[in-house]
Coordinates of C-alpha atoms and ligand atoms in Angstrom, one line a residue:
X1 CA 0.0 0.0 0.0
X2 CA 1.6 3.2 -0.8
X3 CA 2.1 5.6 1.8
X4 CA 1.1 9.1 1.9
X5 CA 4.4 10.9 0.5
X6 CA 3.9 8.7 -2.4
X7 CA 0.3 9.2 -3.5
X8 CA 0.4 11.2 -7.0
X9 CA -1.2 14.1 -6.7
X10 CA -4.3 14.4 -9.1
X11 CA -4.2 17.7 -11.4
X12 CA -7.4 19.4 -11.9
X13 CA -8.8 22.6 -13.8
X14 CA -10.9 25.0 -11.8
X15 CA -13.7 26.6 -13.3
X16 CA -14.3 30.0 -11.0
X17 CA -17.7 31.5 -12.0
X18 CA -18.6 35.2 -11.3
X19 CA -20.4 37.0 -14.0
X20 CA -21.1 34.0 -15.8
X21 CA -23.4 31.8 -13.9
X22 CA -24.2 28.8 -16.7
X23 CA -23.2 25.8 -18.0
X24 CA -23.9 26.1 -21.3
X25 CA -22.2 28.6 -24.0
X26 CA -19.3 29.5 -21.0
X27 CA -15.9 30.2 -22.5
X28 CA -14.5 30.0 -18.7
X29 CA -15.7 27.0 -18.5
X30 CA -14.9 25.5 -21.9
X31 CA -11.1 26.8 -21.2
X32 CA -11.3 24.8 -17.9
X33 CA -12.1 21.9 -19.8
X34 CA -10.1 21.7 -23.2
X35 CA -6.7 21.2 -20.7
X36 CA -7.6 17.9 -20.2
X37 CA -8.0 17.1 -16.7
X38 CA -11.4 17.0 -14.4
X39 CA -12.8 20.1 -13.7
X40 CA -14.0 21.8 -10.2
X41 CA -16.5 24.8 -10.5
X42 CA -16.4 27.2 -8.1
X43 CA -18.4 30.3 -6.6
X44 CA -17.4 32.3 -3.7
X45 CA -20.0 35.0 -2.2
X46 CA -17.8 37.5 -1.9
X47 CA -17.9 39.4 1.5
X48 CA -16.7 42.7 0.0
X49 CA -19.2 43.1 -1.7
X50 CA -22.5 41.7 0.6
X51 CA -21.2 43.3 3.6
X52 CA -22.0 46.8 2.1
X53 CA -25.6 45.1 1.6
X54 CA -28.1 46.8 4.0
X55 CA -31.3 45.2 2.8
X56 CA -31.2 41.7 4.2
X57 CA -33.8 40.6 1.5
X58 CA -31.9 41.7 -1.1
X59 CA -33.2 39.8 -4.2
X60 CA -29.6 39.5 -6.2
X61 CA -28.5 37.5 -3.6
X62 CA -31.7 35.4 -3.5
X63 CA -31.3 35.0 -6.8
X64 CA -27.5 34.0 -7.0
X65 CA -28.2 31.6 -4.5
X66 CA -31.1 29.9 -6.7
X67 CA -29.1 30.0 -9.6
X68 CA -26.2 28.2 -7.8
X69 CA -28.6 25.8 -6.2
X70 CA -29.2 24.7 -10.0
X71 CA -26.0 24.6 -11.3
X72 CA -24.7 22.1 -8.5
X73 CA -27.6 20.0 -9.1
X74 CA -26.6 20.1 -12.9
X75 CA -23.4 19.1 -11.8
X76 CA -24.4 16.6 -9.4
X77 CA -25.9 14.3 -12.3
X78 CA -22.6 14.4 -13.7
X79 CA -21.4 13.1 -10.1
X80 CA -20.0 16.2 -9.5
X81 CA -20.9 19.2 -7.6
X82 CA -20.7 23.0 -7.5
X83 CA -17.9 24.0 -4.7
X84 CA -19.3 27.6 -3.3
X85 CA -17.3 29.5 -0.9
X86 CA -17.9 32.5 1.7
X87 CA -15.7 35.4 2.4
X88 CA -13.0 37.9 1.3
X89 CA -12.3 36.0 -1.9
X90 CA -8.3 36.5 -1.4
X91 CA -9.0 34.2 2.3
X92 CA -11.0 31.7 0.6
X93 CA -8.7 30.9 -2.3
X94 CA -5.7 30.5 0.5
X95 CA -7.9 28.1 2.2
X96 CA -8.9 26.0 -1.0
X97 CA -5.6 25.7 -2.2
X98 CA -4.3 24.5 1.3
X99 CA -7.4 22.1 1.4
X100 CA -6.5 20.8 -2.4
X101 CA -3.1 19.9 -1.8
X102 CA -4.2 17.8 1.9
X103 CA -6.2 16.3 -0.1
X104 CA -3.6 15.4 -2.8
X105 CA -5.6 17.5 -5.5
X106 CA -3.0 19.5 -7.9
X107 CA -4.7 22.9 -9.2
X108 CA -3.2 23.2 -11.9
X109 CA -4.9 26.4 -13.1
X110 CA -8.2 28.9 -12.4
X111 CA -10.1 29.8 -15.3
X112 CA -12.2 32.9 -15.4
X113 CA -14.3 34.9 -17.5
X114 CA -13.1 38.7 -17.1
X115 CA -14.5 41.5 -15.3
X116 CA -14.2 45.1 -16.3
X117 CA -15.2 46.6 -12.9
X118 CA -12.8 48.6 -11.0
X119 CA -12.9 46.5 -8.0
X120 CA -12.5 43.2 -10.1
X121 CA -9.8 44.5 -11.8
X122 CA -7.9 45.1 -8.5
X123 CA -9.2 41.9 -7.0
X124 CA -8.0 39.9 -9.7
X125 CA -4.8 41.4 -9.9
X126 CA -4.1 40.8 -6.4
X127 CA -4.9 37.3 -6.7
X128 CA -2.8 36.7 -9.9
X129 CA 0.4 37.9 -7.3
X130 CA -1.0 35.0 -5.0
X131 CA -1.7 32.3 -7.7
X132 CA 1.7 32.9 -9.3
X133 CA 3.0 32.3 -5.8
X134 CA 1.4 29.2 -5.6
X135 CA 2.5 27.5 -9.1
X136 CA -1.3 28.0 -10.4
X137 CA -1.7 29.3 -13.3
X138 CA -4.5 31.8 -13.4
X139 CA -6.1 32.3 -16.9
X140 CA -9.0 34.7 -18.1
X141 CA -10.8 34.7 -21.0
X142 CA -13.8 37.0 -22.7
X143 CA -17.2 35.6 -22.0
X144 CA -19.1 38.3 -20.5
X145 CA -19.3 40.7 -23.5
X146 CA -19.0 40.6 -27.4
X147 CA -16.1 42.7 -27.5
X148 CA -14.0 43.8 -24.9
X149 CA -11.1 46.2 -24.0
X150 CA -9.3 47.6 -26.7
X151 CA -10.8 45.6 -29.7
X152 CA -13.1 48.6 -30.8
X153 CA -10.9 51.1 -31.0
X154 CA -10.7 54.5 -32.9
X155 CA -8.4 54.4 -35.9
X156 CA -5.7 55.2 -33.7
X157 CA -6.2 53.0 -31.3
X158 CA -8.0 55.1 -29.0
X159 CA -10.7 54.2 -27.2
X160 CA -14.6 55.7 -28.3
X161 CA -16.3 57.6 -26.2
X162 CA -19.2 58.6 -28.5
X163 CA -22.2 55.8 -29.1
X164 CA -23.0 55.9 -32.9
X165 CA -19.4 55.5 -34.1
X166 CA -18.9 53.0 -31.9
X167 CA -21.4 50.8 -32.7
X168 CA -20.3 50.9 -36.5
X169 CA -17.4 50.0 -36.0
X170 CA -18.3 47.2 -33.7
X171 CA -21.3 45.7 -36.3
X172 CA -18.2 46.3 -39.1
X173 CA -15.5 43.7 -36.7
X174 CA -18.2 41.3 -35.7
X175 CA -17.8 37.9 -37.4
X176 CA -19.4 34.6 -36.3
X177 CA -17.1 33.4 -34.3
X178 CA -17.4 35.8 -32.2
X179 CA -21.3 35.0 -31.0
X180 CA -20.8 31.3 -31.8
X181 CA -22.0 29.1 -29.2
X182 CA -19.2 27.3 -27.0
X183 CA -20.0 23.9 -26.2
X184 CA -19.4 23.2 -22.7
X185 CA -22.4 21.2 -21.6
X186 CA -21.5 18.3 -23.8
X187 CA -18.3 18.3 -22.5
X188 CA -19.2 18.1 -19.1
X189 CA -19.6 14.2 -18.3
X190 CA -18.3 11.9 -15.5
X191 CA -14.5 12.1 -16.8
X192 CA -14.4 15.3 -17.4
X193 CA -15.7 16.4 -13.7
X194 CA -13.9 15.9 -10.4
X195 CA -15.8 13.4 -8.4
X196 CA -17.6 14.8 -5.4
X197 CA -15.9 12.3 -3.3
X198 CA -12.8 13.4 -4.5
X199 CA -12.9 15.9 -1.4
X200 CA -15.2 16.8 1.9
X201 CA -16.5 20.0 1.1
X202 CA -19.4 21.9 3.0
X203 CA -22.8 22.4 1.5
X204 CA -23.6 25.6 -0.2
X205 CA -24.0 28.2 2.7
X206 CA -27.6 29.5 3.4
X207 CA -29.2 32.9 2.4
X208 CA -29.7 32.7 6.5
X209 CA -26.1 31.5 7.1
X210 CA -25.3 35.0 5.1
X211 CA -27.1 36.9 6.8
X212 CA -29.8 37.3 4.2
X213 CA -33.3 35.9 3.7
X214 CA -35.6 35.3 1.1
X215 CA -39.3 33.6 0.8
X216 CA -40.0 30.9 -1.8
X217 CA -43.2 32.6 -2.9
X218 CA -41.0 35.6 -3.6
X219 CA -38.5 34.0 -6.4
X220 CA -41.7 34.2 -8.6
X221 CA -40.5 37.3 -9.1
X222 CA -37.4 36.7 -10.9
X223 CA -38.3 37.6 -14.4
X224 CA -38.0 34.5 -17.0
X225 CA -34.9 33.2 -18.8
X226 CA -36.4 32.8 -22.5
X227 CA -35.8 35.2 -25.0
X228 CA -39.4 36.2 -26.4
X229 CA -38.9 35.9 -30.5
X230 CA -42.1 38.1 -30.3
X231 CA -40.6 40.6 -28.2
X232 CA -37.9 41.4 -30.5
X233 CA -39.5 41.6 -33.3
X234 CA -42.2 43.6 -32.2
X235 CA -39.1 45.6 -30.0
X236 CA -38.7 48.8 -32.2
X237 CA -42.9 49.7 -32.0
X238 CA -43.3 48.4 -27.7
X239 CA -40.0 49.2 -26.3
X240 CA -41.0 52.9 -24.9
X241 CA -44.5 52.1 -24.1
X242 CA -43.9 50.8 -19.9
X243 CA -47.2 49.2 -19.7
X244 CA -46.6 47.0 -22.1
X245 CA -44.0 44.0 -21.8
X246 CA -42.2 45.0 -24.6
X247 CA -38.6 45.0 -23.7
X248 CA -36.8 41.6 -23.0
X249 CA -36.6 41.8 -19.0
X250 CA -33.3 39.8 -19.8
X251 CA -30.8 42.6 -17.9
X252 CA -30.9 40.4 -14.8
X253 CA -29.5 37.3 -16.7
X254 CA -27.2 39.3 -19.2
X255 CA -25.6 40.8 -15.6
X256 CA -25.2 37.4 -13.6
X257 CA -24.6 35.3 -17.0
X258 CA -27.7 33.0 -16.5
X259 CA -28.1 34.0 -19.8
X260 CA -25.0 34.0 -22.2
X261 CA -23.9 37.4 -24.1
X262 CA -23.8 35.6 -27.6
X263 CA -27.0 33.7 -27.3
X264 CA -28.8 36.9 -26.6
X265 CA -26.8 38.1 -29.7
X266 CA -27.6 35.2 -31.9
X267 CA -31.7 36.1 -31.7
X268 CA -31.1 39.9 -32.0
X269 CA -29.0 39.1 -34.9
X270 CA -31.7 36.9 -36.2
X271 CA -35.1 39.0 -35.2
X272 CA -34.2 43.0 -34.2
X273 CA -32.0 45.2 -35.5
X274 CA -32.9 47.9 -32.8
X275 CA -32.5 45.3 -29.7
X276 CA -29.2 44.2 -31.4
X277 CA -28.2 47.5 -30.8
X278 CA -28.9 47.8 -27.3
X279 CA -26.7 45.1 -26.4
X280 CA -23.7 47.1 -28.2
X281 CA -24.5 50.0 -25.4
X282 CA -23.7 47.0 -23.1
X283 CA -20.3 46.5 -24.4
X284 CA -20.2 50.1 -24.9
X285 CA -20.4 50.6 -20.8
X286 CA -18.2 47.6 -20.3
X287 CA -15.4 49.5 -22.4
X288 CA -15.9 52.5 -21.2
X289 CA -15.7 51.8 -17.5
X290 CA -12.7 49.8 -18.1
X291 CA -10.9 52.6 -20.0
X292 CA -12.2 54.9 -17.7
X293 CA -12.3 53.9 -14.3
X294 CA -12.9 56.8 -13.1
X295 CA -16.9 57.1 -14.4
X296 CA -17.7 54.9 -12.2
X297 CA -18.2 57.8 -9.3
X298 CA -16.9 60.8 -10.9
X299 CA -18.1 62.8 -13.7
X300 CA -17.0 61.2 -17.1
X301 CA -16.4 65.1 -17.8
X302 CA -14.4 66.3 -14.6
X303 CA -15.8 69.5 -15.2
X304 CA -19.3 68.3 -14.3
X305 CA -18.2 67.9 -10.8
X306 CA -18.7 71.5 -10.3
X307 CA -22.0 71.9 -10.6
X308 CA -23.4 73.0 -7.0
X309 CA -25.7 70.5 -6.4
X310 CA -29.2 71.7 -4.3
X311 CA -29.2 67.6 -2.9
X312 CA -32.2 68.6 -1.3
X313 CA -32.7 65.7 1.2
X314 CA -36.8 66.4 1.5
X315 CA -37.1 66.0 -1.9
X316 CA -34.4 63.3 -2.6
X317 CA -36.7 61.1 0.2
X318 CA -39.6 62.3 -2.1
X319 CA -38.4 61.2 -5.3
X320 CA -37.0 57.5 -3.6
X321 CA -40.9 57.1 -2.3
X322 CA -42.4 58.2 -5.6
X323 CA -44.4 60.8 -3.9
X324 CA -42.8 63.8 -6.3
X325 CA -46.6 64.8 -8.1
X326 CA -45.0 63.9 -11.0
X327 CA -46.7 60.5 -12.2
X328 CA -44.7 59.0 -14.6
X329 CA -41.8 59.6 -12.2
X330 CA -43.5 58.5 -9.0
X331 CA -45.1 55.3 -11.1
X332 CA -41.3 54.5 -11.7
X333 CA -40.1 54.3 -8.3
X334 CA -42.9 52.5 -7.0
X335 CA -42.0 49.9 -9.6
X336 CA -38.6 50.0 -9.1
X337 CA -38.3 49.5 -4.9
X338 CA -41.7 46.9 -5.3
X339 CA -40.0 44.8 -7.8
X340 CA -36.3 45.9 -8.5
X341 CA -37.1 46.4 -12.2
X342 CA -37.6 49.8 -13.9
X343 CA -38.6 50.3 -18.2
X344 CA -35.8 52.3 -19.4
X345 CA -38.0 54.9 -20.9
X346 CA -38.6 55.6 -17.3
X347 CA -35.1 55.3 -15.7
X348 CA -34.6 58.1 -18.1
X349 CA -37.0 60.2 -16.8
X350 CA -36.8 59.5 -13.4
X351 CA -33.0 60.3 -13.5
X352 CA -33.2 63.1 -15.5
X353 CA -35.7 64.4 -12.9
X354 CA -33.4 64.0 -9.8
X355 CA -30.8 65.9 -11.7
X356 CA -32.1 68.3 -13.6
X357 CA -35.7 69.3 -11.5
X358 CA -34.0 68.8 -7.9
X359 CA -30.6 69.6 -9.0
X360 CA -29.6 66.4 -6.8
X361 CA -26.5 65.0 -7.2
X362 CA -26.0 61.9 -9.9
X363 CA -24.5 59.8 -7.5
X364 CA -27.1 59.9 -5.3
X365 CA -29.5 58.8 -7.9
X366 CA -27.4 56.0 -9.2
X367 CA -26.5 54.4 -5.3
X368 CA -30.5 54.2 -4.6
X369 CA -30.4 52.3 -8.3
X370 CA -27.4 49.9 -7.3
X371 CA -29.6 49.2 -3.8
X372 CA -32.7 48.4 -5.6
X373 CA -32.3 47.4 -9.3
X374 CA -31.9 43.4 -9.6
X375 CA -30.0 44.1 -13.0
X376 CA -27.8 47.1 -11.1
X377 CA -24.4 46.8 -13.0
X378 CA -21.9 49.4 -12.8
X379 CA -21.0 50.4 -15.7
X380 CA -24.4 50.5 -17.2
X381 CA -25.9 52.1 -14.4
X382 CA -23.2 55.0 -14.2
X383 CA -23.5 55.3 -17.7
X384 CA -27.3 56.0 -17.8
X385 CA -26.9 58.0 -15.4
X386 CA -23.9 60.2 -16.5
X387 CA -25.8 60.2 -19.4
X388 CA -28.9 61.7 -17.6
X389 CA -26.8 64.4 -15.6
X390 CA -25.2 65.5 -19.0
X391 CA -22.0 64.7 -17.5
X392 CA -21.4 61.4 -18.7
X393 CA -19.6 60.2 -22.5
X394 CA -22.2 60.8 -25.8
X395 CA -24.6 62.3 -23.0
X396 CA -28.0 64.4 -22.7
X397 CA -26.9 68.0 -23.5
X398 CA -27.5 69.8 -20.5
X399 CA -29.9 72.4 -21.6
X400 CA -32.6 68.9 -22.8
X401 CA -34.6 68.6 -20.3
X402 CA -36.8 65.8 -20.3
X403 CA -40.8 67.4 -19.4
X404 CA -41.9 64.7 -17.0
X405 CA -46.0 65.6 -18.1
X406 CA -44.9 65.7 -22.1
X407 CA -43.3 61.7 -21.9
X408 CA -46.1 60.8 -19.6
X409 CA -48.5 61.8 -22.7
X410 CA -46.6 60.7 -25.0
X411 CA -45.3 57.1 -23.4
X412 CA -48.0 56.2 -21.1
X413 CA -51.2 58.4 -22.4
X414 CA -54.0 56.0 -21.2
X415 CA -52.7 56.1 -17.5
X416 CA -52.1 52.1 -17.3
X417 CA -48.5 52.3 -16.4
X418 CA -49.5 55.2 -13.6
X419 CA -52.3 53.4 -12.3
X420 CA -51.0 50.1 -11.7
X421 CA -48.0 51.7 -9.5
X422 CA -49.8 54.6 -8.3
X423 CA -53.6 53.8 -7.1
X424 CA -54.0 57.2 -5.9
X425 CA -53.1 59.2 -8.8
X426 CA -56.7 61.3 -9.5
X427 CA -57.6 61.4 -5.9
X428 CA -57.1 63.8 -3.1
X429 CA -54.4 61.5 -2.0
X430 CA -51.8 62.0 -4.7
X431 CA -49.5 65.1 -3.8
X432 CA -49.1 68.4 -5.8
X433 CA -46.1 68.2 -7.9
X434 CA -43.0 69.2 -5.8
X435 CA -41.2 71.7 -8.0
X436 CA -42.7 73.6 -10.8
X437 CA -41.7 72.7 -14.0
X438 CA -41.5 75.5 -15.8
X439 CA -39.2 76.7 -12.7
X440 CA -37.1 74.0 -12.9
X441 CA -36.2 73.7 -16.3
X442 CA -34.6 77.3 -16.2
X443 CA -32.8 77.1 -12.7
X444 CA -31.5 73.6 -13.8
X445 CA -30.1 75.3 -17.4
X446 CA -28.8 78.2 -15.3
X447 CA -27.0 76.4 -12.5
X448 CA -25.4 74.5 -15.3
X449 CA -24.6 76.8 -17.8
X450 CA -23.2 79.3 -15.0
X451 CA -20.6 76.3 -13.6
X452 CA -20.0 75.0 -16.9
X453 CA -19.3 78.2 -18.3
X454 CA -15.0 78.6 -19.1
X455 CA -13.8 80.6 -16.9
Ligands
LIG1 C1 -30.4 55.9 -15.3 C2 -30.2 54.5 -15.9 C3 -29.7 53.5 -15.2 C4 -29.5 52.2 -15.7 N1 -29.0 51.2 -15.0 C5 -28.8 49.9 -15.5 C6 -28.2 48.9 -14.8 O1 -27.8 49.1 -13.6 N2 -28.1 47.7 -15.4 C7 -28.5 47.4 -16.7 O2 -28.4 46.3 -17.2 N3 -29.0 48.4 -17.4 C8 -29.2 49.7 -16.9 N4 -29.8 50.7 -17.6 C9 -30.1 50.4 -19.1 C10 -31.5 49.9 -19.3 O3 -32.4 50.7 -18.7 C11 -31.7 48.4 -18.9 O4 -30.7 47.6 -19.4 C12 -33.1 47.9 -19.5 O5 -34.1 48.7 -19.0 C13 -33.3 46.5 -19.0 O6 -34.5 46.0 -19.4 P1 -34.6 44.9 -20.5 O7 -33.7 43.7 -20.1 O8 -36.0 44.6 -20.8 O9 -33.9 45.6 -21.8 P2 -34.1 45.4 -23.3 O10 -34.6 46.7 -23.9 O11 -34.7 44.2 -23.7 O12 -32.5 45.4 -23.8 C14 -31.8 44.1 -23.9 C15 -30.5 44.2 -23.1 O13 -29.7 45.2 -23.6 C16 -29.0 45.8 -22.5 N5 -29.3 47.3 -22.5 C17 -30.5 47.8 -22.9 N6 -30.4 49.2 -22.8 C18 -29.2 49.5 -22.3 C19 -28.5 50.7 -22.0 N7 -29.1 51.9 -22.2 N8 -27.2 50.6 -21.5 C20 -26.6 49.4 -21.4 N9 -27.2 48.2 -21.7 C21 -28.5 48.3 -22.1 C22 -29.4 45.2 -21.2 O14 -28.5 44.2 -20.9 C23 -30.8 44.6 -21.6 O15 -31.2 43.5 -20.8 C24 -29.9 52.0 -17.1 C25 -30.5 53.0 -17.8 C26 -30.6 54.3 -17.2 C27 -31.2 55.4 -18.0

């Protein structure tokens, strides 16, 4: 019987999952798996980020957790299972590693998709140092986006910061391979998976173990996986009418991965032109924010910093509860904190509102989106909403200001969206509007002009 300094240690291929939360069409995964050995996948809630959580019901993590709860079943018919970890990401890898090698298990090397995010970018560097340290190779690819980083670039190689040429030049690179699916289900099997015997490890921790909680009857909520043919070809007449499920309701899946990037591609390619392109202002975020780290909670346009915000806190608390007198605005908050989705043709008036009619900081604006929006991603999020400040790249000028009573005519002229959010609009109960437009408009295009003005 061979002794314990004599046991071979088995090499494997880690599969680390973050924004990419499938099995099917992942490029991580597929990397993990074309070296040859078994393959571990892993997930780590990472602390970092749930600590700054205040809302113990907070439906992302609800739905992480279901979606993980899925994927190790997945893997369990392949006699494998999903390994899910707990902490400051950097602690947990130190203690995997250590557990691996006591249990004669050679990681060999960590395959991820990339992350664009500031805070991923540091994290990940960080844990390259430690991986090198440790003989693991530590390998990412593209999985979360069509096009990443520097591959649309100006002409000289710098990046865009305006929209429309942007996404020319992105339709004018795209080829098939770069939407084709990857097959990593069928290559997932009993070889290719590392046993779950292979090692002891925990059960997935518990919403309640986190600190968080959720009810079943709640996950009803989570809107649907399929992409709706229908929806996308009936996209360019529905998609600004909010009463109407016209738009795909897909962000949630697009930001967690439950969805892949170039399958939502594939359909757009296939049935809408116009949703197709809404997908490039995706990428578009994701290269901006990595280029520009800095939009992420300063003006795009440094200048913009100077505007001396009013950041009234009466009305701030107003706008958050949807009790502004403003319909269309106060309809979209109500749907946004009773459901954690908002239409776009809303976010945009909603934000331009807060910025423009209360002269509230952005920032403000987009934290109380991160809180509540189940699709809250960073990069989009700052970008619609540097967008709506003015401040922002291929922004809102700042003298447009959106009339909150004109798009509720035009978007939402029968009153269904208002009603089914706000029950008391018509009656007594509904408050007068909290600014005056007309007031507004021309203090907001002062203010800005005056601080904007070269001095
Ligand atoms: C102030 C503001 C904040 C926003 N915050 C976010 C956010 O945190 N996360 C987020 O995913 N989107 C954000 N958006 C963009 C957009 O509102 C949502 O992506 C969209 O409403 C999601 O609904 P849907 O899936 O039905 O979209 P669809 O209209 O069906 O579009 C399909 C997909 O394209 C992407 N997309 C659509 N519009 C945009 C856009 N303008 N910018 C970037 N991607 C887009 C999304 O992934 C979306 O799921 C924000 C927009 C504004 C104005």
């Amino acid at each position: 019987m061979a002794n314990q300094s004599e046991i071979q240690p088995r090499p494997i291929a880690i599969h680390w999952m973050r924004r990419d939360l499938r099995l099917q069409d992942n490029r991580a995964l597929l990397a993990a798996l074309s070296e040859g050995n078994p393959v571990q996948v892993v997930f780590i809630f990472d602390r970092m980020i749930l600590d700054r959580l205040e809302n113990t019901r907070d439906r992302r993590v609800a739905f992480i957790h279901q979606e993980l709860t899925k994927i190790d079943i997945q893997l369990r018919s392949f006699g494998g299972r999903l390994l899910v970890g707990y902490g400051n990401p950097m602690d947990v890898w130190r203690e995997w590693i250590k557990a691996f090698q006591s249990n004669h298990i050679d990681v060999q090397s960590i395959h991820i998709g990339r992350d664009y995010e500031p805070y991923a970018q540091t994290r990940d560097r960080e844990l390259a140092d430690f991986f090198e340290s440790s003989g693991v190779a530590f390998k990412g690819v593209k999985d979360h986006v069509i096009f990443e980083k520097s591959e649309v670039t100006k002409d000289d190689g710098n990046p865009y910061t305006v929209f429309t040429p942007y996404s020319k030049k992105w339709r004018s690179l795209l080829r098939i391979s770069d939407y084709v699916e990857a097959p990593s289900l069928g290559g997932l099997n009993t070889s290719t998976i590392l046993p779950s015997t292979a090692i002891d490890w925990p059960e997935i921790p518990s919403l309640e173990s986190m600190g968080f909680s959720w009810s079943s009857a709640s996950i009803e909520t989570f809107p649907e996986r399929t992409i709706s043919k229908e929806i996308l070809r009936n996209y360019g007449e529905h998609r600004d009418i909010p009463s109407i499920k016209g738009t795909s309701r897909l962000s949630v899946h697009l930001r967690f991965g439950t969805i892949s990037i170039r399958e939502a591609l594939r359909c757009g390619l296939e049935h809408s032109e116009k949703w197709t392109t809404e997908l490039i202002w995706r990428d578009f975020y994701q290269m901006i924010i990595y280029h520009f780290p800095h939009s992420a909670n300063e003006s795009f346009r440094r200048v913009y910093d100077t505007i001396p915000w009013v950041n009234d806190e009466q009305h701030f608390n107003a706008w958050c509860e949807g009790k502004t007198g403003y319909p269309l605005v106060d309809a979209g908050m109500r749907e946004l904190v009773q459901t954690g989705f908002m239409h776009n043709r809303v976010r945009m008036v909603v934000a331009s509102f807060l910025c423009k009619h209360l002269l509230t900081d952005w920032r403000w604006g987009e934290r109380f989106f991160a809180e509540h929006l189940m699709d809250f991603d960073l990069a989009s999020n700052a970008g619609g909403w540097q967008w709506a400040a003015g401040s922002g790249c291929d922004a809102a000028p700042y003298f447009r200001v959106f009339n909150p009573t004109a798009q509720l005519t035009k978007f939402d002229k029968d009153f269904k969206y208002v009603r089914q959010w706000v029950p008391e609009y018509g009656t007594s109960d509904y408050p007068d509007p909290i600014v005056d437009h007309a007031f507004a408009r021309i203090r907001a295009i002062e203010t800005y002009k005056s601080a904007l003005k070269p001095s």
